XYZ file of C-alpha atoms in Angstrom:
546
model
C 177.531 307.605 22.503
C 174.612 304.853 24.098
C 173.995 303.127 20.557
C 178.110 302.514 20.804
C 177.618 301.332 24.204
C 174.928 299.169 23.035
C 176.969 297.791 20.386
C 180.072 296.996 22.550
C 177.710 294.947 24.320
C 176.915 292.858 21.540
C 180.138 292.849 20.160
C 181.121 291.670 23.659
C 177.806 289.075 24.788
C 177.927 287.447 20.721
C 181.381 285.805 21.052
C 180.700 284.538 24.487
C 177.495 282.948 23.296
C 179.285 281.576 20.691
C 182.132 280.374 22.799
C 179.716 278.792 25.343
C 177.690 276.657 22.776
C 180.861 275.373 21.273
C 181.792 274.407 24.812
C 179.326 272.834 25.304
C 179.512 270.633 22.031
C 182.925 269.927 22.743
C 181.303 268.687 26.512
C 178.909 266.631 24.824
C 181.925 265.044 22.527
C 183.791 264.331 25.675
C 181.196 262.823 27.623
C 180.005 260.401 24.326
C 183.566 259.698 24.091
C 184.285 258.731 27.461
C 181.034 256.430 28.221
C 181.808 254.340 24.969
C 185.161 254.278 26.188
C 183.787 253.219 29.952
C 181.366 250.648 28.173
C 183.962 248.915 25.980
C 186.400 248.300 28.844
C 183.924 247.978 31.525
C 185.608 250.337 33.295
C 188.657 248.343 34.559
C 191.090 248.774 31.814
C 191.604 252.618 31.763
C 195.105 252.657 33.121
C 194.953 250.326 35.160
C 192.431 251.905 37.546
C 194.753 254.847 37.717
C 192.494 257.553 35.834
C 194.166 261.227 35.413
C 192.154 263.883 37.016
C 191.360 265.520 33.927
C 190.262 262.607 32.483
C 187.123 261.589 34.760
C 184.936 264.972 33.673
C 183.078 264.613 36.928
C 181.356 268.345 36.669
C 179.911 270.417 39.560
C 177.386 273.348 38.109
C 178.391 272.316 34.131
C 181.724 273.107 35.269
C 185.186 270.578 35.646
C 185.859 269.138 39.387
C 188.046 271.970 39.703
C 185.880 275.121 39.320
C 185.657 277.592 36.481
C 186.799 280.692 38.696
C 189.806 278.777 40.293
C 190.988 277.940 36.579
C 190.309 281.198 35.299
C 192.474 282.785 38.509
C 195.379 280.417 37.942
C 196.264 281.672 34.272
C 197.391 285.063 33.333
C 194.816 287.600 31.571
C 196.921 288.013 28.177
C 196.708 284.137 28.480
C 193.259 283.803 29.230
C 192.333 286.226 26.389
C 194.511 284.479 23.672
C 192.892 281.122 24.638
C 189.600 282.500 24.085
C 189.977 284.331 21.049
C 191.622 281.214 19.650
C 188.482 279.199 20.955
C 191.050 277.052 22.950
C 188.884 273.630 23.268
C 190.736 272.949 27.018
C 189.945 276.705 28.034
C 186.741 276.539 26.764
C 186.038 273.329 28.682
C 187.564 274.611 31.467
C 185.552 277.750 32.151
C 182.059 276.415 30.462
C 179.879 277.334 33.355
C 181.840 280.819 33.466
C 180.713 281.133 29.597
C 177.390 279.708 30.093
C 176.570 282.517 33.168
C 177.675 285.048 30.851
C 175.542 284.152 28.043
C 172.457 283.448 30.210
C 173.232 286.784 31.741
C 172.705 288.578 28.153
C 169.830 286.424 27.073
C 168.129 288.150 30.327
C 169.533 291.587 29.400
C 167.588 290.606 25.550
C 164.682 289.312 27.071
C 164.685 292.551 29.163
C 165.082 294.848 25.753
C 162.321 292.479 23.661
C 159.584 293.172 26.902
C 160.112 297.028 27.346
C 161.569 297.864 24.000
C 159.682 296.405 21.339
C 155.883 296.025 20.487
C 156.502 292.353 20.270
C 154.439 291.948 23.507
C 151.571 294.028 24.650
C 150.591 296.098 27.324
C 147.921 296.666 29.642
C 146.822 299.766 32.287
C 147.284 299.704 35.923
C 143.998 299.487 37.860
C 143.626 299.653 41.778
C 141.276 298.117 43.412
C 141.685 297.700 47.547
C 139.978 294.270 48.157
C 142.216 292.603 45.520
C 145.197 294.516 46.738
C 144.559 293.115 50.508
C 143.048 290.160 49.284
C 146.429 289.191 47.299
C 148.850 290.162 49.913
C 146.939 287.950 52.869
C 146.850 285.301 50.578
C 150.485 285.579 50.326
C 151.190 285.792 54.421
C 149.150 282.837 54.796
C 150.991 280.880 52.533
C 154.041 281.542 54.447
C 152.575 280.796 57.429
C 151.144 277.323 56.675
C 154.640 276.332 54.799
C 157.574 278.021 55.795
C 157.221 278.852 59.352
C 160.599 277.925 60.683
C 162.610 277.752 64.306
C 165.912 279.420 64.402
C 168.711 278.548 67.227
C 171.143 280.835 66.363
C 173.780 281.891 68.420
C 174.593 285.580 69.152
C 177.929 286.913 67.685
C 178.028 289.045 70.780
C 176.980 286.728 74.031
C 176.672 283.345 72.649
C 173.479 282.771 73.290
C 170.190 281.970 71.180
C 168.805 285.946 71.731
C 168.209 286.232 68.491
C 167.550 289.934 68.334
C 166.992 291.311 65.105
C 169.298 288.138 63.723
C 169.845 287.533 60.196
C 166.567 285.188 59.575
C 164.433 288.386 60.961
C 165.725 290.934 58.990
C 165.292 289.062 55.623
C 161.844 288.291 56.391
C 161.587 292.091 57.119
C 163.090 293.054 53.719
C 160.595 290.066 52.049
C 156.816 291.363 53.206
C 158.056 295.097 52.589
C 159.229 294.131 49.191
C 156.186 292.385 48.294
C 154.399 295.727 49.303
C 156.777 297.677 47.266
C 156.199 295.684 44.673
C 152.250 295.511 44.512
C 152.076 298.915 45.139
C 154.085 299.954 41.510
C 151.825 296.990 39.821
C 148.363 297.930 41.195
C 148.999 301.815 41.380
C 147.893 301.688 45.143
C 148.791 305.186 45.674
C 146.836 305.114 48.987
C 149.722 303.900 50.960
C 152.700 306.400 49.218
C 153.575 307.156 53.047
C 154.101 303.803 53.711
C 156.600 302.754 50.830
C 158.746 305.705 51.958
C 158.566 304.072 55.235
C 159.758 300.756 53.613
C 162.750 302.167 51.650
C 164.032 303.879 54.893
C 163.654 300.873 56.468
C 165.976 299.256 53.839
C 168.203 302.251 54.194
C 168.527 301.700 57.747
C 169.191 297.857 57.118
C 172.270 299.382 55.069
C 173.256 301.336 57.782
C 173.019 298.484 60.482
C 174.140 295.354 58.376
C 177.510 297.235 56.958
C 178.290 298.647 60.723
C 177.785 295.517 62.017
C 179.855 293.629 59.400
C 182.865 296.086 59.602
C 182.589 296.578 63.543
C 182.967 292.782 63.898
C 185.125 291.412 61.227
C 187.047 294.619 60.852
C 187.597 293.651 57.077
C 188.175 297.021 55.101
C 189.974 295.301 52.375
C 189.904 295.899 49.027
C 188.308 292.465 48.079
C 185.377 293.137 50.377
C 184.557 296.837 48.838
C 184.678 295.062 45.410
C 182.616 292.259 46.453
C 180.248 294.896 47.898
C 180.204 297.242 45.024
C 179.748 294.851 42.422
C 176.554 293.710 44.184
C 174.926 296.990 44.320
C 175.916 297.725 40.897
C 176.711 294.609 38.259
C 173.392 294.319 37.719
C 172.246 297.677 37.000
C 175.019 298.834 34.842
C 173.959 297.038 32.001
C 170.437 297.385 32.714
C 171.393 301.269 31.859
C 173.457 300.550 28.633
C 171.415 297.924 27.100
C 167.759 300.215 27.904
C 169.390 303.252 27.794
C 168.253 304.724 30.922
C 170.247 307.283 33.629
C 171.560 305.100 36.704
C 168.988 307.656 38.919
C 166.013 305.669 37.253
C 166.950 303.111 39.471
C 167.200 305.399 42.624
C 167.568 302.289 45.383
C 171.247 301.623 43.422
C 172.982 304.767 43.926
C 171.198 305.216 47.146
C 172.161 302.653 48.716
C 175.912 302.699 46.995
C 176.067 306.173 48.499
C 175.043 305.529 52.110
C 176.958 301.690 52.041
C 179.967 304.228 51.130
C 179.501 306.735 53.667
C 179.273 303.763 56.835
C 182.682 302.334 55.169
C 184.381 305.782 55.308
C 183.330 306.416 58.630
C 184.667 303.107 60.426
C 187.318 302.594 57.659
C 188.663 305.669 58.944
C 191.445 305.141 61.533
C 189.441 302.071 61.686
C 192.372 300.802 64.562
C 190.448 303.049 67.265
C 186.707 301.650 66.510
C 187.135 300.243 69.818
C 187.092 303.439 72.258
C 183.735 304.335 73.130
C 184.346 308.465 72.215
C 185.788 307.767 69.093
C 182.832 305.767 67.731
C 180.725 308.831 69.524
C 182.479 311.040 67.703
C 182.425 309.191 64.164
C 178.521 309.277 64.089
C 178.224 312.974 65.572
C 180.621 313.647 62.435
C 178.203 311.444 60.105
C 175.367 313.896 61.378
C 177.413 316.714 60.647
C 178.153 315.584 57.172
C 174.881 315.233 56.254
C 173.672 318.469 57.671
C 176.065 320.111 55.744
C 175.111 318.757 52.519
C 171.733 318.138 52.550
C 170.642 321.515 55.125
C 172.850 323.966 53.650
C 171.301 325.295 50.106
C 173.747 325.270 47.610
C 175.617 322.860 49.058
C 174.484 319.812 47.546
C 174.258 321.393 43.538
C 178.207 322.054 44.577
C 179.348 318.961 45.655
C 176.827 316.395 43.212
C 177.247 318.975 40.208
C 180.787 317.383 39.198
C 178.866 314.085 38.823
C 175.769 315.146 37.048
C 176.794 312.375 34.045
C 176.174 309.958 36.683
C 173.360 311.268 39.086
C 171.530 313.176 36.473
C 168.035 312.165 35.451
C 165.252 313.623 33.164
C 161.919 311.941 33.512
C 160.334 312.197 29.766
C 157.007 313.459 31.733
C 159.030 316.398 33.741
C 161.375 317.473 30.960
C 162.097 320.599 32.647
C 163.276 319.926 36.176
C 166.593 320.021 37.246
C 168.602 317.159 36.242
C 169.914 316.482 39.872
C 165.978 317.083 41.305
C 165.661 313.557 41.686
C 168.980 312.806 43.480
C 168.260 315.077 45.732
C 165.019 314.186 46.510
C 165.752 310.860 46.723
C 168.864 311.007 48.957
C 167.629 313.865 50.817
C 164.409 311.964 51.756
C 166.589 309.260 54.281
C 169.231 311.319 54.695
C 169.899 310.362 58.260
C 167.986 307.341 58.617
C 171.463 305.184 57.691
C 173.012 306.946 60.583
C 169.932 305.718 63.217
C 170.942 302.164 62.021
C 174.586 302.732 62.421
C 173.562 303.604 66.407
C 171.320 300.783 66.547
C 173.950 298.325 65.856
C 176.667 299.721 67.708
C 174.203 299.135 70.810
C 173.036 296.008 69.660
C 175.037 294.137 72.079
C 174.062 296.315 75.130
C 170.031 295.546 74.160
C 171.081 291.372 73.963
C 172.470 292.068 77.363
C 169.118 293.870 78.530
C 167.281 291.348 77.107
C 168.991 288.270 78.338
C 168.877 289.741 81.491
C 165.324 290.018 80.890
C 164.607 286.967 79.958
C 166.160 285.646 83.164
C 163.965 287.767 85.473
C 161.091 285.649 87.277
C 158.225 285.669 85.168
C 155.503 287.960 86.433
C 158.211 290.887 86.627
C 159.314 289.783 83.109
C 155.635 290.045 81.598
C 155.050 293.408 83.563
C 158.362 294.843 81.885
C 157.540 293.652 78.298
C 153.758 294.525 78.433
C 155.058 298.264 79.598
C 157.759 298.169 76.404
C 154.824 296.870 74.097
C 152.319 299.579 75.399
C 154.684 302.399 74.823
C 155.787 301.115 71.667
C 152.095 301.080 70.685
C 151.029 304.457 72.090
C 154.227 305.698 70.102
C 153.071 304.122 66.841
C 149.793 305.433 67.241
C 150.872 308.981 67.436
C 152.813 308.753 64.909
C 150.114 307.612 62.351
C 147.714 309.936 63.326
C 149.800 312.574 63.323
C 152.287 311.989 60.753
C 151.627 309.263 58.348
C 148.232 310.348 57.957
C 149.304 313.835 56.037
C 149.029 314.630 52.447
C 152.602 313.219 50.973
C 153.814 316.652 50.170
C 153.500 317.450 53.975
C 154.428 313.900 54.822
C 157.457 313.769 52.465
C 159.115 316.794 54.296
C 158.709 315.514 57.806
C 159.422 312.139 56.615
C 163.536 312.315 57.165
C 163.267 313.691 61.317
C 160.669 310.445 61.786
C 161.241 307.798 59.750
C 162.784 306.192 63.004
C 159.535 306.020 64.496
C 157.721 303.168 62.988
C 161.061 301.078 62.287
C 161.736 301.399 66.030
C 158.187 300.662 66.919
C 158.231 297.797 64.618
C 161.803 296.708 65.855
C 160.058 296.140 69.543
C 156.862 294.702 68.678
C 159.179 291.995 66.528
C 161.266 291.335 69.265
C 159.642 291.330 72.543
C 159.218 287.608 73.492
C 161.606 285.060 72.664
C 158.871 282.970 70.530
C 158.655 285.766 68.097
C 162.431 286.317 67.982
C 163.243 282.490 67.199
C 160.717 282.520 64.323
C 160.834 283.494 61.234
C 158.883 282.954 57.773
C 161.414 281.715 55.528
C 159.537 282.101 52.102
C 159.472 286.139 52.795
C 163.230 285.664 53.697
C 164.421 284.109 50.347
C 162.430 287.164 49.054
C 163.916 288.987 50.930
C 167.308 288.122 49.555
C 166.328 288.902 45.855
C 165.147 292.589 46.286
C 167.713 294.357 44.514
C 166.716 291.912 41.699
C 163.122 292.136 41.707
C 163.316 295.972 41.970
C 165.435 296.608 38.721
C 163.661 293.827 37.203
C 160.113 295.189 37.447
C 160.660 298.016 35.313
C 160.979 295.800 32.200
C 159.712 292.463 32.648
C 156.566 292.597 34.892
C 155.871 296.500 33.939
C 156.469 298.588 30.816
C 157.650 302.217 30.363
C 158.544 301.763 26.286
C 160.374 304.942 26.334
C 164.289 305.302 27.721
C 164.092 306.869 31.592
C 160.296 306.883 31.251
C 158.412 305.571 34.656
C 156.942 302.316 34.216
C 153.372 303.174 33.715
C 152.384 300.227 31.873
C 151.680 296.280 32.555
C 153.677 293.828 30.844
C 150.604 291.983 28.856
C 151.000 288.439 27.796
C 147.441 287.006 28.082
C 145.130 289.847 26.935
C 141.651 290.709 28.342
C 142.855 288.339 31.569
C 144.201 290.519 34.248
C 144.535 287.855 36.719
C 145.656 285.340 34.656
C 148.385 287.665 33.068
C 149.243 288.844 36.777
C 150.117 285.056 37.743
C 151.849 284.170 34.616
C 154.227 287.720 34.223
C 154.930 287.429 37.986
C 156.068 283.771 38.252
C 158.441 284.683 35.111
C 159.259 287.941 36.931
C 160.438 286.247 40.224
C 162.091 283.640 37.895
C 164.220 285.243 36.032
C 165.077 287.821 39.178
C 166.057 284.701 41.168
C 168.689 283.468 37.983
C 169.925 287.161 38.132
C 170.572 286.976 41.351
C 172.317 283.929 41.228
C 174.041 284.701 37.928
C 175.552 287.898 39.640
C 177.063 286.117 42.666
C 178.743 283.625 40.113
C 180.233 285.864 37.845
C 181.149 287.897 41.349
C 183.036 284.890 42.279
C 185.238 284.652 38.763
C 186.112 288.012 38.369
C 186.060 289.508 42.028
C 188.516 287.223 43.899
C 188.111 287.722 47.988
C 191.760 286.939 48.838
C 193.822 288.111 46.036
C 194.195 291.953 45.266
C 196.519 291.731 42.655
C 194.429 289.272 40.596
C 191.926 291.746 41.533
C 193.280 295.011 40.145
C 194.562 292.666 37.068
C 191.269 291.440 36.150
C 189.405 295.592 37.201
C 192.286 296.760 34.498
C 191.480 294.077 32.054
C 187.532 294.976 32.371
C 188.716 298.358 31.253
C 190.831 297.850 28.559
C 188.257 295.126 26.990
C 185.415 298.014 27.582
C 187.914 300.477 25.769
C 188.768 298.362 23.010
C 184.975 297.095 22.294
C 183.884 300.686 22.545
C 186.336 301.753 20.116
C 185.132 299.315 17.605
C 181.991 300.119 17.769
C 183.278 303.810 16.964
C 185.031 302.571 13.768
C 181.959 300.122 12.906
C 179.203 302.990 13.452
C 181.210 305.479 11.524
C 182.235 303.893 8.377
C 180.499 305.566 5.630
C 177.726 303.348 4.279
C 176.594 303.062 1.003
C 172.999 304.099 -0.045
C 170.970 301.512 -1.831
C 169.946 303.347 -4.309
C 173.629 304.040 -5.290
C 174.290 300.444 -5.547
C 173.477 299.661 -9.041
C 175.506 302.872 -10.134
C 178.377 301.139 -8.423
C 177.827 298.022 -10.217
C 177.942 299.232 -13.761
């Protein structure tokens, strides 16, 4: 089955790549022709100064003046397919940017396969040195502080003032510095910060609850287009990684986790959304979320009954631990952070209230303001110390048992300390915020082009090695390539989302979805036929020739 999926991918991407190359050739010929005409006529006599827009050949990111996505949407799916299959010149020129994005995406996946499924590139062992670990992370923070410290003056959506409590810049920065620690934890096998990594993952899930609740509560946009764009962002890239590299979806557990909790936030606010402004209704919804989580994860047997039919999607078998149940990984990963997304929703719901409190606090006379803030910081530090001393220091097995009920404590402490003065809220480190925007891509890519597993579904126990015997030079080179590729994947994912997931046309969105299924089925059927055609053994060829 997986071989047929891989062949289907090849059958789909090869024609796209050929079409893109041909479109670039057509554009080159067109540009050369236009340049020659312009030089010969001194840019004067082309239609007496009235040049048609189609003849301008003004390019925007490799496309024509009218965007590729707009032209793609303006024609029917059937017409577009026919024009593509017949290599229609005007169609290829109109959609050159889209073809290039799809080809580049395919090339990235090919690079993933080369790095992690072949012996073309080398590998090396992981090694942990606390001094080096801290040095590299401290160096990044120093560089970020000296080069990317930026002041923001955004206005609150609630108060209209620049309180900037938990603003977007701050949460992106938060994701960025956590992601760096998360990644180098994997790279250097820094097992001693395992419990901290669990807190970071909980913080990501907290942001899923916080961010999605804030969006739906303020925008009230429960449209099909918004839902589709959200699912595309979370799963488009990982689906192709699963196909090309023969991995289970659960290997990249962050993706199904965030997908699940995003769906749960969407459902909680989407059901009877016209009553979301009523306080009692919202409290009831939050209470219902807690009840659902308790039912699924706390009552024995319910989890297996609910998720058992989806084992084909959420099941995972680690080659190093083949005896574990297929749903063990899903139960463990989703269970660790089963409550924190609801805490994120609660914080988002009371965000306007906290902003009003902070606004009043900032207006107090200085001595009283300092006293109150000092008290808040002292309490936060004391609570953080108790959590660190009596929970964080526990061994990983014992800690994991307490994590679902205590992960909100360090998150809350961080929020208090990060936001207790207006100056702290005004500034963010844009380098870390930039890294925070590509956390999904860096998370998935690390498995294959920074680390190596060598086998389907294997955990990345090795390092990709491009410069043998020079571990730090190799770290520098592989990291540079890895970050660049991750950023390109981020750009490509959003580019293709704009083409295939229209934001204001549900009918077109449904047509694209059905067309995608139809094309996938057709490619799969062709691959099935190709793989099941009887092949003549080479040794039998001489007999046939005689």
